[in-house]
């Protein structure tokens, strides 16, 4: 009988250790968002996941598929870090640079279609979904002239992520479409 009681106690303790901790609630009674953590493995997969999702969306409207462009990636990455340093999501660099200035600095000679920006605690697919809900940011992604994409991000130690997506097309003059942003946690 003692063996059975010990076994039952050990089983109950083991099961209680498997329970998830209770989710914290905000002042409105809703669960607080859990910050998405970008690991090195995740970082390597983000560009491909974004490109795949974007191309799936574009295929639905017969827009041409885009390819990843390392110069646009570098411009997006630099701007994500710069927005974090400025602590605000906006389309101007701390040096007054525009998106066109930043892609030219990276050696990009195609035409800039647009730039989407965001500050959030959510992953890239949630952020992409939020961009698709807003006409201005959706237009940057879905513009049929766009043939190249750049993706960049910077994650602060707090977990906040600054996202930048840039689209461009080979050759021609710049005709930028304005993107947009939202407050932290909004995912735009």
Coordinates of N, CA, C and O in Angstrom, one line a residue:
X1 N 0.8 -1.2 0.0 CA 0.0 0.0 0.0 C 0.9 1.3 0.0 O 0.5 2.2 -0.7
X2 N 2.0 1.2 0.7 CA 2.9 2.4 0.8 C 3.5 2.6 -0.6 O 3.7 3.8 -1.0
X3 N 3.8 1.6 -1.3 CA 4.4 1.7 -2.6 C 3.4 2.4 -3.6 O 3.7 3.3 -4.3
X4 N 2.1 2.0 -3.5 CA 1.1 2.6 -4.3 C 0.9 4.1 -4.0 O 0.8 4.9 -4.9
X5 N 0.9 4.5 -2.7 CA 0.8 5.9 -2.3 C 1.9 6.7 -2.7 O 1.8 7.8 -3.2
X6 N 3.1 6.1 -2.7 CA 4.3 6.8 -3.1 C 4.3 7.0 -4.6 O 4.6 8.1 -5.1
X7 N 3.9 6.0 -5.3 CA 3.8 6.1 -6.8 C 2.7 7.1 -7.2 O 3.0 7.9 -8.1
X8 N 1.6 7.2 -6.5 CA 0.6 8.1 -6.8 C 1.1 9.6 -6.5 O 0.8 10.5 -7.3
X9 N 1.8 9.8 -5.4 CA 2.3 11.1 -5.1 C 3.3 11.5 -6.1 O 3.3 12.7 -6.6
X10 N 4.2 10.7 -6.5 CA 5.2 11.0 -7.5 C 4.5 11.3 -8.9 O 4.9 12.3 -9.6
X11 N 3.5 10.6 -9.2 CA 2.8 10.8 -10.5 C 2.1 12.2 -10.4 O 2.2 13.0 -11.4
X12 N 1.5 12.6 -9.3 CA 0.8 13.9 -9.2 C 1.9 15.0 -9.3 O 1.7 16.0 -10.0
X13 N 3.0 14.8 -8.6 CA 4.1 15.8 -8.7 C 4.6 16.0 -10.1 O 4.9 17.1 -10.6
X14 N 4.8 14.8 -10.8 CA 5.3 14.9 -12.2 C 4.3 15.6 -13.1 O 4.7 16.4 -14.0
X15 N 3.0 15.3 -12.9 CA 2.0 16.0 -13.8 C 1.9 17.4 -13.5 O 1.7 18.3 -14.4
X16 N 2.0 17.8 -12.2 CA 2.0 19.3 -11.9 C 3.2 20.0 -12.5 O 3.1 21.2 -12.8
X17 N 4.3 19.4 -12.6 CA 5.5 20.0 -13.2 C 5.3 20.2 -14.7 O 5.9 21.1 -15.3
X18 N 4.4 19.5 -15.3 CA 4.2 19.6 -16.8 C 3.2 20.7 -17.1 O 3.1 21.1 -18.3
X19 N 2.5 21.2 -16.1 CA 1.5 22.3 -16.4 C 2.2 23.6 -16.8 O 3.3 23.9 -16.3
X20 N 1.6 24.3 -17.8 CA 2.1 25.6 -18.2 C 1.8 26.6 -17.1 O 0.8 26.6 -16.5
X21 N 2.7 27.6 -17.0 CA 2.5 28.6 -16.0 C 1.3 29.4 -16.5 O 1.0 29.6 -17.7
X22 N 0.6 30.0 -15.5 CA -0.6 30.8 -15.9 C -0.2 32.0 -16.7 O 0.9 32.7 -16.3
X23 N -0.9 32.4 -17.7 CA -0.6 33.5 -18.5 C -0.9 34.8 -17.8 O -2.0 34.9 -17.2
X24 N -0.1 35.8 -17.9 CA -0.3 37.1 -17.2 C -1.4 37.8 -17.9 O -1.4 37.8 -19.2
X25 N -2.2 38.5 -17.2 CA -3.3 39.3 -17.7 C -3.0 40.8 -17.6 O -2.4 41.2 -16.6
X26 N -3.4 41.6 -18.6 CA -3.2 43.0 -18.6 C -4.3 43.7 -17.8 O -5.2 43.0 -17.3
X27 N -4.3 45.0 -17.7 CA -5.3 45.7 -16.9 C -6.7 45.6 -17.5 O -7.7 45.7 -16.8
X28 N -6.7 45.2 -18.8 CA -8.0 45.0 -19.5 C -8.6 43.6 -19.3 O -9.6 43.3 -19.8
X29 N -7.8 42.8 -18.6 CA -8.2 41.4 -18.4 C -7.8 40.5 -19.5 O -8.0 39.3 -19.4
X30 N -7.2 41.0 -20.6 CA -6.8 40.2 -21.7 C -5.4 39.7 -21.5 O -4.6 40.4 -20.8
X31 N -5.0 38.5 -22.0 CA -3.7 38.0 -21.9 C -2.6 39.0 -22.5 O -2.9 39.5 -23.5
X32 N -1.6 39.2 -21.7 CA -0.5 40.0 -22.3 C 0.3 39.2 -23.4 O 0.4 38.0 -23.3
X33 N 0.7 39.9 -24.4 CA 1.4 39.2 -25.5 C 2.8 38.7 -24.9 O 3.4 39.3 -24.1
X34 N 3.1 37.6 -25.5 CA 4.4 37.0 -25.2 C 5.4 37.4 -26.3 O 5.1 37.2 -27.5
X35 N 6.5 38.0 -25.9 CA 7.5 38.4 -26.9 C 8.1 37.2 -27.7 O 8.4 36.2 -27.1
X36 N 8.1 37.4 -29.0 CA 8.7 36.4 -29.9 C 10.2 36.6 -29.8 O 10.7 37.7 -29.9
X37 N 11.0 35.5 -29.5 CA 12.4 35.6 -29.5 C 13.1 35.1 -30.7 O 12.8 34.0 -31.1
X38 N 13.9 35.9 -31.4 CA 14.5 35.5 -32.6 C 15.9 34.9 -32.2 O 16.8 35.5 -31.8
X39 N 15.9 33.5 -32.4 CA 17.1 32.8 -32.2 C 18.0 32.8 -33.4 O 17.5 33.2 -34.5
X40 N 19.3 32.4 -33.3 CA 20.1 32.4 -34.6 C 19.4 31.5 -35.6 O 19.5 31.8 -36.8
X41 N 18.8 30.4 -35.2 CA 18.2 29.5 -36.2 C 17.0 30.2 -36.8 O 16.8 30.1 -38.1
X42 N 16.2 30.9 -36.0 CA 15.1 31.6 -36.6 C 15.6 32.7 -37.5 O 15.0 32.9 -38.6
X43 N 16.6 33.4 -37.2 CA 17.1 34.5 -38.0 C 17.5 34.0 -39.4 O 17.3 34.7 -40.4
X44 N 18.0 32.8 -39.5 CA 18.4 32.2 -40.8 C 17.2 31.9 -41.6 O 17.2 31.8 -42.8
X45 N 16.0 31.6 -40.9 CA 14.8 31.2 -41.6 C 13.9 32.3 -42.0 O 13.0 32.1 -42.9
X46 N 14.0 33.4 -41.3 CA 13.0 34.5 -41.5 C 13.0 35.0 -43.0 O 11.9 35.1 -43.5
X47 N 14.1 35.3 -43.6 CA 14.0 35.8 -45.0 C 13.2 34.9 -45.9 O 12.4 35.3 -46.7
X48 N 13.5 33.6 -45.8 CA 12.9 32.6 -46.7 C 11.4 32.5 -46.4 O 10.6 32.3 -47.3
X49 N 11.0 32.5 -45.1 CA 9.6 32.4 -44.8 C 8.8 33.7 -45.3 O 7.7 33.5 -45.8
X50 N 9.4 34.8 -45.1 CA 8.7 36.1 -45.6 C 8.6 36.0 -47.1 O 7.5 36.3 -47.6
X51 N 9.7 35.7 -47.8 CA 9.6 35.7 -49.2 C 8.6 34.6 -49.7 O 7.8 34.9 -50.6
X52 N 8.6 33.5 -49.1 CA 7.6 32.5 -49.5 C 6.1 32.9 -49.3 O 5.3 32.7 -50.1
X53 N 5.9 33.6 -48.1 CA 4.5 34.1 -47.8 C 4.2 35.2 -48.8 O 3.0 35.2 -49.3
X54 N 5.1 36.1 -49.1 CA 4.8 37.2 -50.0 C 4.5 36.7 -51.4 O 3.6 37.1 -52.0
X55 N 5.3 35.8 -51.8 CA 5.1 35.2 -53.2 C 3.8 34.4 -53.3 O 3.2 34.4 -54.3
X56 N 3.4 33.8 -52.2 CA 2.1 33.1 -52.2 C 1.0 34.1 -52.3 O 0.0 33.9 -53.1
X57 N 1.1 35.2 -51.6 CA 0.1 36.3 -51.7 C 0.0 36.9 -53.1 O -1.1 37.1 -53.6
X58 N 1.2 37.1 -53.6 CA 1.3 37.7 -55.0 C 0.7 36.8 -56.0 O 0.1 37.2 -57.0
X59 N 1.0 35.5 -55.9 CA 0.5 34.5 -56.8 C -1.1 34.5 -56.9 O -1.6 34.3 -58.0
X60 N -1.7 34.8 -55.8 CA -3.2 34.9 -55.8 C -3.7 36.0 -56.7 O -4.9 35.9 -57.1
X61 N -2.9 37.0 -57.0 CA -3.4 38.1 -57.9 C -2.6 38.2 -59.2 O -2.6 39.2 -59.8
X62 N -1.9 37.1 -59.5 CA -1.1 37.0 -60.7 C 0.0 38.0 -60.8 O 0.5 38.4 -61.9
X63 N 0.5 38.5 -59.6 CA 1.7 39.3 -59.6 C 2.9 38.5 -59.7 O 3.0 37.3 -59.2
X64 N 4.0 39.0 -60.3 CA 5.2 38.1 -60.4 C 5.8 37.9 -59.1 O 5.7 38.7 -58.2
X65 N 6.5 36.7 -59.0 CA 7.2 36.4 -57.7 C 8.4 37.3 -57.6 O 9.0 37.8 -58.5
X66 N 8.7 37.6 -56.3 CA 9.9 38.4 -56.0 C 11.1 37.5 -55.6 O 10.9 36.4 -55.3
X67 N 12.3 38.1 -55.7 CA 13.5 37.4 -55.2 C 14.1 38.2 -54.1 O 13.9 39.5 -54.1
X68 N 14.8 37.6 -53.3 CA 15.5 38.3 -52.2 C 16.7 39.0 -52.8 O 17.4 38.5 -53.6
X69 N 16.9 40.3 -52.4 CA 18.0 41.1 -52.8 C 18.9 41.5 -51.7 O 18.4 42.1 -50.7
X70 N 20.2 41.0 -51.6 CA 21.1 41.3 -50.5 C 21.3 42.8 -50.2 O 21.5 43.2 -49.1
X71 N 21.2 43.7 -51.3 CA 21.4 45.1 -51.0 C 20.2 45.7 -50.3 O 20.3 46.5 -49.4
X72 N 19.0 45.2 -50.7 CA 17.8 45.6 -50.0 C 17.7 45.1 -48.6 O 17.3 45.8 -47.7
X73 N 18.2 43.8 -48.4 CA 18.3 43.3 -47.1 C 19.2 44.2 -46.2 O 18.8 44.5 -45.0
X74 N 20.3 44.6 -46.7 CA 21.3 45.4 -45.9 C 20.7 46.7 -45.6 O 20.8 47.2 -44.5
X75 N 20.0 47.4 -46.5 CA 19.3 48.7 -46.3 C 18.2 48.5 -45.2 O 18.1 49.3 -44.3
X76 N 17.5 47.4 -45.3 CA 16.4 47.2 -44.3 C 17.0 46.9 -42.9 O 16.5 47.4 -41.9
X77 N 18.1 46.1 -42.9 CA 18.7 45.8 -41.6 C 19.3 47.0 -40.9 O 19.1 47.3 -39.7
X78 N 19.9 47.9 -41.7 CA 20.5 49.1 -41.2 C 19.4 50.0 -40.7 O 19.5 50.7 -39.6
X79 N 18.3 50.1 -41.4 CA 17.2 51.0 -40.9 C 16.5 50.5 -39.7 O 16.1 51.3 -38.8
X80 N 16.4 49.2 -39.6 CA 15.8 48.6 -38.4 C 16.6 48.9 -37.1 O 16.1 49.3 -36.1
X81 N 17.9 48.8 -37.2 CA 18.8 49.2 -36.1 C 18.7 50.7 -35.8 O 18.7 51.1 -34.7
X82 N 18.6 51.5 -36.9 CA 18.6 52.9 -36.7 C 17.2 53.3 -36.0 O 17.2 54.2 -35.2
X83 N 16.1 52.7 -36.4 CA 14.9 53.0 -35.8 C 14.9 52.7 -34.3 O 14.4 53.4 -33.4
X84 N 15.6 51.6 -33.9 CA 15.7 51.2 -32.5 C 16.5 52.2 -31.8 O 16.2 52.6 -30.7
X85 N 17.6 52.7 -32.4 CA 18.4 53.7 -31.8 C 17.7 55.0 -31.6 O 17.9 55.7 -30.6
X86 N 16.8 55.4 -32.5 CA 16.0 56.6 -32.4 C 14.7 56.3 -31.5 O 14.1 57.3 -31.1
X87 N 14.4 55.1 -31.2 CA 13.3 54.7 -30.5 C 12.0 55.2 -31.1 O 11.1 55.6 -30.4
X88 N 11.9 55.1 -32.4 CA 10.6 55.5 -33.1 C 10.7 54.8 -34.5 O 11.7 54.8 -35.2
X89 N 9.5 54.3 -34.8 CA 9.3 53.7 -36.2 C 8.9 54.8 -37.1 O 7.8 55.4 -37.0
X90 N 9.8 55.1 -38.0 CA 9.5 56.1 -39.1 C 10.4 55.9 -40.3 O 11.4 55.2 -40.2
X91 N 10.1 56.5 -41.4 CA 10.8 56.3 -42.6 C 12.0 57.1 -42.8 O 12.7 57.0 -43.8
X92 N 12.4 57.9 -41.8 CA 13.6 58.8 -42.0 C 14.7 58.2 -41.0 O 14.4 57.9 -39.9
X93 N 15.9 58.2 -41.6 CA 17.0 57.8 -40.8 C 17.5 58.9 -39.8 O 17.1 60.0 -39.9
X94 N 18.3 58.5 -38.8 CA 18.7 59.5 -37.8 C 19.6 60.6 -38.5 O 19.7 61.7 -38.0
X95 N 20.1 60.3 -39.7 CA 20.8 61.3 -40.5 C 20.0 62.0 -41.5 O 20.5 62.8 -42.3
X96 N 18.6 61.8 -41.4 CA 17.7 62.5 -42.3 C 17.5 61.7 -43.6 O 16.8 62.2 -44.5
X97 N 18.1 60.5 -43.8 CA 18.0 59.8 -45.0 C 16.6 59.2 -45.2 O 15.9 58.9 -44.3
X98 N 16.3 59.1 -46.5 CA 15.0 58.6 -47.0 C 15.3 57.1 -47.3 O 16.4 56.7 -47.4
X99 N 14.2 56.3 -47.5 CA 14.4 54.9 -48.0 C 15.3 54.9 -49.3 O 16.1 54.0 -49.4
X100 N 15.0 55.8 -50.2 CA 15.8 55.8 -51.5 C 17.3 56.1 -51.2 O 18.1 55.4 -51.7
X101 N 17.6 57.0 -50.3 CA 19.0 57.2 -49.9 C 19.6 56.0 -49.4 O 20.8 55.6 -49.7
X102 N 18.9 55.3 -48.5 CA 19.5 54.1 -47.9 C 19.7 52.9 -48.8 O 20.7 52.2 -48.7
X103 N 18.8 52.7 -49.8 CA 19.0 51.6 -50.8 C 20.2 52.0 -51.7 O 21.0 51.1 -52.1
X104 N 20.3 53.3 -52.1 CA 21.4 53.7 -52.9 C 22.8 53.5 -52.2 O 23.7 53.2 -52.9
X105 N 22.8 53.8 -50.9 CA 24.0 53.6 -50.2 C 24.5 52.2 -50.2 O 25.7 51.9 -50.1
X106 N 23.6 51.3 -50.3 CA 23.9 49.8 -50.4 C 24.3 49.4 -51.8 O 24.5 48.2 -52.0
X107 N 24.2 50.3 -52.8 CA 24.6 50.0 -54.1 C 23.4 49.5 -55.0 O 23.6 49.0 -56.1
X108 N 22.2 49.6 -54.5 CA 21.0 49.2 -55.3 C 20.7 50.2 -56.4 O 20.5 51.4 -56.1
X109 N 20.7 49.7 -57.6 CA 20.4 50.6 -58.8 C 19.0 50.5 -59.4 O 18.7 51.2 -60.3
X110 N 18.2 49.5 -58.8 CA 16.9 49.4 -59.3 C 16.0 50.5 -58.8 O 16.5 51.5 -58.1
X111 N 14.7 50.4 -59.1 CA 13.8 51.5 -58.5 C 13.1 51.0 -57.3 O 12.8 49.8 -57.1
X112 N 13.0 51.9 -56.3 CA 12.4 51.6 -55.0 C 10.9 51.7 -55.2 O 10.4 52.6 -55.7
X113 N 10.2 50.6 -54.7 CA 8.8 50.6 -54.7 C 8.3 51.2 -53.4 O 7.4 52.0 -53.4
X114 N 8.8 50.6 -52.3 CA 8.3 51.1 -51.0 C 9.0 50.4 -49.8 O 9.8 49.5 -50.0
X115 N 8.7 50.9 -48.7 CA 9.3 50.5 -47.4 C 8.1 50.3 -46.4 O 7.4 51.3 -46.2
X116 N 8.0 49.2 -45.8 CA 7.1 49.0 -44.6 C 7.9 48.9 -43.4 O 9.0 48.2 -43.4
X117 N 7.4 49.5 -42.3 CA 8.1 49.4 -41.0 C 7.2 49.1 -39.9 O 6.0 49.2 -40.0
X118 N 7.7 48.5 -38.8 CA 6.9 48.2 -37.7 C 7.8 48.1 -36.4 O 9.0 47.7 -36.5
X119 N 7.2 48.4 -35.3 CA 7.8 48.0 -34.0 C 6.8 47.2 -33.3 O 5.6 47.5 -33.2
X120 N 7.2 46.0 -32.8 CA 6.2 45.0 -32.3 C 7.0 44.0 -31.4 O 8.2 44.0 -31.4
X121 N 6.3 43.1 -30.8 CA 6.8 42.0 -30.1 C 6.5 40.7 -30.8 O 6.7 39.6 -30.3
X122 N 5.9 40.8 -32.0 CA 5.4 39.7 -32.8 C 6.4 39.2 -33.9 O 7.2 40.0 -34.3
X123 N 6.1 38.0 -34.3 CA 7.0 37.4 -35.4 C 6.8 38.1 -36.7 O 5.9 38.9 -36.9
X124 N 7.6 37.6 -37.7 CA 7.5 38.2 -39.0 C 6.2 37.9 -39.8 O 5.7 38.8 -40.5
X125 N 5.7 36.8 -39.6 CA 4.5 36.4 -40.3 C 3.3 37.2 -39.7 O 2.4 37.6 -40.5
X126 N 3.2 37.4 -38.4 CA 2.1 38.2 -37.8 C 2.3 39.6 -38.3 O 1.3 40.3 -38.6
X127 N 3.5 40.1 -38.4 CA 3.8 41.5 -38.9 C 3.4 41.6 -40.3 O 2.7 42.6 -40.7
X128 N 3.7 40.6 -41.1 CA 3.3 40.6 -42.6 C 1.8 40.6 -42.7 O 1.2 41.4 -43.5
X129 N 1.1 39.8 -41.9 CA -0.3 39.8 -41.9 C -0.9 41.2 -41.5 O -1.9 41.6 -42.2
X130 N -0.3 41.8 -40.6 CA -0.8 43.2 -40.2 C -0.6 44.2 -41.4 O -1.4 45.0 -41.6
X131 N 0.6 44.1 -42.0 CA 0.8 44.9 -43.2 C -0.2 44.7 -44.3 O -0.6 45.6 -45.0
X132 N -0.6 43.4 -44.4 CA -1.6 43.1 -45.5 C -3.0 43.7 -45.1 O -3.9 43.8 -46.0
X133 N -3.2 44.0 -43.9 CA -4.5 44.6 -43.5 C -4.7 46.1 -43.8 O -5.8 46.6 -43.6
X134 N -3.6 46.7 -44.1 CA -3.6 48.2 -44.3 C -3.3 48.4 -45.8 O -2.3 47.9 -46.4
X135 N -4.1 49.3 -46.5 CA -3.9 49.4 -47.9 C -2.5 49.9 -48.3 O -1.9 49.5 -49.2
X136 N -2.0 51.0 -47.6 CA -0.7 51.5 -47.9 C 0.4 50.5 -47.9 O 1.2 50.4 -48.8
X137 N 0.5 49.7 -46.8 CA 1.5 48.7 -46.6 C 1.3 47.5 -47.5 O 2.2 46.9 -48.0
X138 N 0.0 47.2 -47.8 CA -0.3 46.1 -48.7 C 0.2 46.4 -50.1 O 0.7 45.6 -50.8
X139 N 0.0 47.7 -50.5 CA 0.4 48.1 -51.8 C 1.9 48.0 -52.0 O 2.4 47.7 -53.1
X140 N 2.7 48.2 -51.0 CA 4.2 48.0 -51.1 C 4.5 46.6 -51.4 O 5.4 46.3 -52.2
X141 N 3.8 45.7 -50.8 CA 4.0 44.2 -51.0 C 3.5 43.7 -52.3 O 4.1 42.9 -53.0
X142 N 2.3 44.2 -52.7 CA 1.6 43.6 -53.8 C 1.8 44.3 -55.1 O 1.3 43.9 -56.2
X143 N 2.5 45.4 -55.1 CA 2.8 46.2 -56.4 C 3.4 45.3 -57.4 O 4.4 44.7 -57.2
X144 N 2.7 45.1 -58.6 CA 3.2 44.2 -59.6 C 4.6 44.6 -60.2 O 5.2 43.8 -60.8
X145 N 5.0 45.9 -60.0 CA 6.3 46.3 -60.5 C 7.4 45.8 -59.6 O 8.6 45.7 -60.0
X146 N 7.1 45.4 -58.4 CA 8.1 44.9 -57.5 C 8.6 43.5 -57.9 O 7.8 42.6 -58.1
X147 N 9.9 43.4 -58.0 CA 10.5 42.1 -58.4 C 11.5 41.6 -57.3 O 12.0 40.5 -57.4
X148 N 11.9 42.6 -56.4 CA 12.9 42.2 -55.4 C 12.5 42.7 -54.0 O 11.7 43.7 -53.9
X149 N 12.9 42.0 -53.0 CA 12.5 42.2 -51.7 C 13.7 42.2 -50.7 O 14.6 41.4 -50.9
X150 N 13.7 43.1 -49.8 CA 14.7 43.1 -48.7 C 14.0 43.0 -47.3 O 12.9 43.7 -47.2
X151 N 14.5 42.3 -46.4 CA 13.9 42.2 -45.1 C 15.0 42.4 -44.0 O 16.1 41.8 -44.1
X152 N 14.7 43.2 -43.1 CA 15.6 43.4 -42.0 C 14.9 43.6 -40.7 O 13.7 43.9 -40.6
X153 N 15.6 43.3 -39.6 CA 15.0 43.5 -38.2 C 16.1 43.7 -37.2 O 17.3 43.4 -37.5
X154 N 15.7 44.2 -36.1 CA 16.6 44.3 -34.9 C 15.7 44.0 -33.7 O 14.7 44.6 -33.5
X155 N 16.2 43.1 -32.9 CA 15.5 42.8 -31.6 C 16.2 43.3 -30.5 O 17.4 43.0 -30.3
X156 N 15.6 44.2 -29.7 CA 16.2 44.7 -28.5 C 16.2 43.7 -27.4 O 15.4 42.7 -27.4
X157 N 17.0 43.8 -26.3 CA 17.0 42.9 -25.2 C 15.6 42.8 -24.6 O 15.3 41.7 -24.0
X158 N 14.8 43.8 -24.6 CA 13.5 43.7 -24.0 C 12.5 42.8 -24.8 O 11.5 42.5 -24.3
X159 N 12.9 42.5 -26.0 CA 12.1 41.6 -26.9 C 11.5 42.4 -28.0 O 10.9 41.8 -29.0
X160 N 11.4 43.7 -27.9 CA 10.8 44.5 -29.0 C 11.6 44.3 -30.3 O 12.8 44.3 -30.3
X161 N 10.8 44.2 -31.4 CA 11.4 43.9 -32.7 C 11.1 45.1 -33.6 O 9.9 45.5 -33.7
X162 N 12.1 45.6 -34.3 CA 11.9 46.6 -35.3 C 12.0 46.0 -36.7 O 13.1 45.4 -37.0
X163 N 10.9 45.9 -37.4 CA 10.9 45.2 -38.7 C 10.9 46.3 -39.9 O 10.3 47.3 -39.8
X164 N 11.6 45.9 -40.9 CA 11.7 46.7 -42.2 C 11.6 45.8 -43.4 O 12.4 44.8 -43.4
X165 N 10.7 46.1 -44.3 CA 10.5 45.3 -45.5 C 10.6 46.4 -46.6 O 9.9 47.4 -46.6
X166 N 11.5 46.1 -47.6 CA 11.7 47.0 -48.7 C 11.5 46.3 -50.0 O 11.9 45.1 -50.2
X167 N 10.7 46.9 -50.9 CA 10.5 46.3 -52.2 C 11.1 47.2 -53.3 O 11.1 48.4 -53.2
X168 N 11.5 46.6 -54.4 CA 12.1 47.3 -55.5 C 11.9 46.5 -56.8 O 11.5 45.4 -56.8
X169 N 12.3 47.2 -57.9 CA 12.2 46.6 -59.2 C 13.4 46.9 -60.0 O 14.1 47.9 -59.8
X170 N 13.8 46.0 -60.8 CA 15.0 46.1 -61.6 C 14.9 47.3 -62.6 O 14.0 47.4 -63.3
X171 N 15.9 48.2 -62.5 CA 16.0 49.4 -63.4 C 14.9 50.4 -63.2 O 13.9 50.2 -62.4
X172 N 15.0 51.5 -63.9 CA 13.9 52.5 -63.9 C 14.0 53.5 -62.8 O 14.9 53.4 -61.9
X173 N 13.1 54.5 -62.8 CA 13.1 55.5 -61.8 C 12.4 55.1 -60.5 O 11.5 54.3 -60.6
X174 N 12.7 55.7 -59.4 CA 12.1 55.4 -58.2 C 10.6 56.0 -58.2 O 10.4 57.1 -58.6
X175 N 9.7 55.2 -57.7 CA 8.3 55.6 -57.6 C 7.8 55.1 -56.3 O 7.0 54.1 -56.3
X176 N 8.3 55.6 -55.2 CA 8.0 55.0 -53.9 C 6.6 55.1 -53.4 O 6.0 56.2 -53.6
X177 N 6.1 54.0 -52.9 CA 4.8 54.0 -52.2 C 5.0 54.1 -50.7 O 5.9 53.4 -50.2
X178 N 4.3 54.9 -50.0 CA 4.5 55.0 -48.6 C 4.0 53.8 -47.9 O 3.0 53.3 -48.1
X179 N 4.8 53.4 -46.9 CA 4.4 52.3 -46.0 C 3.9 53.0 -44.7 O 3.6 54.2 -44.7
X180 N 3.7 52.2 -43.7 CA 3.3 52.8 -42.4 C 3.7 52.0 -41.3 O 4.4 51.0 -41.4
X181 N 3.4 52.4 -40.1 CA 3.8 51.8 -38.9 C 2.7 51.9 -37.8 O 1.8 52.6 -38.0
X182 N 2.9 51.3 -36.7 CA 2.0 51.4 -35.6 C 2.7 51.3 -34.3 O 3.9 51.1 -34.2
X183 N 2.0 51.6 -33.2 CA 2.5 51.6 -31.9 C 3.0 50.1 -31.5 O 2.5 49.2 -32.1
X184 N 3.8 50.0 -30.5 CA 4.3 48.7 -30.1 C 3.2 47.7 -29.8 O 2.2 48.1 -29.3
X185 N 3.4 46.5 -30.3 CA 2.4 45.5 -30.0 C 1.2 45.5 -31.0 O 0.4 44.5 -31.0
X186 N 1.1 46.5 -31.9 CA 0.1 46.5 -32.8 C 0.3 45.6 -34.0 O -0.6 45.3 -34.8
X187 N 1.6 45.3 -34.3 CA 1.9 44.4 -35.4 C 1.9 45.0 -36.8 O 1.8 44.3 -37.7
X188 N 1.8 46.3 -36.9 CA 1.8 46.9 -38.2 C 3.2 47.3 -38.6 O 3.9 47.9 -37.9

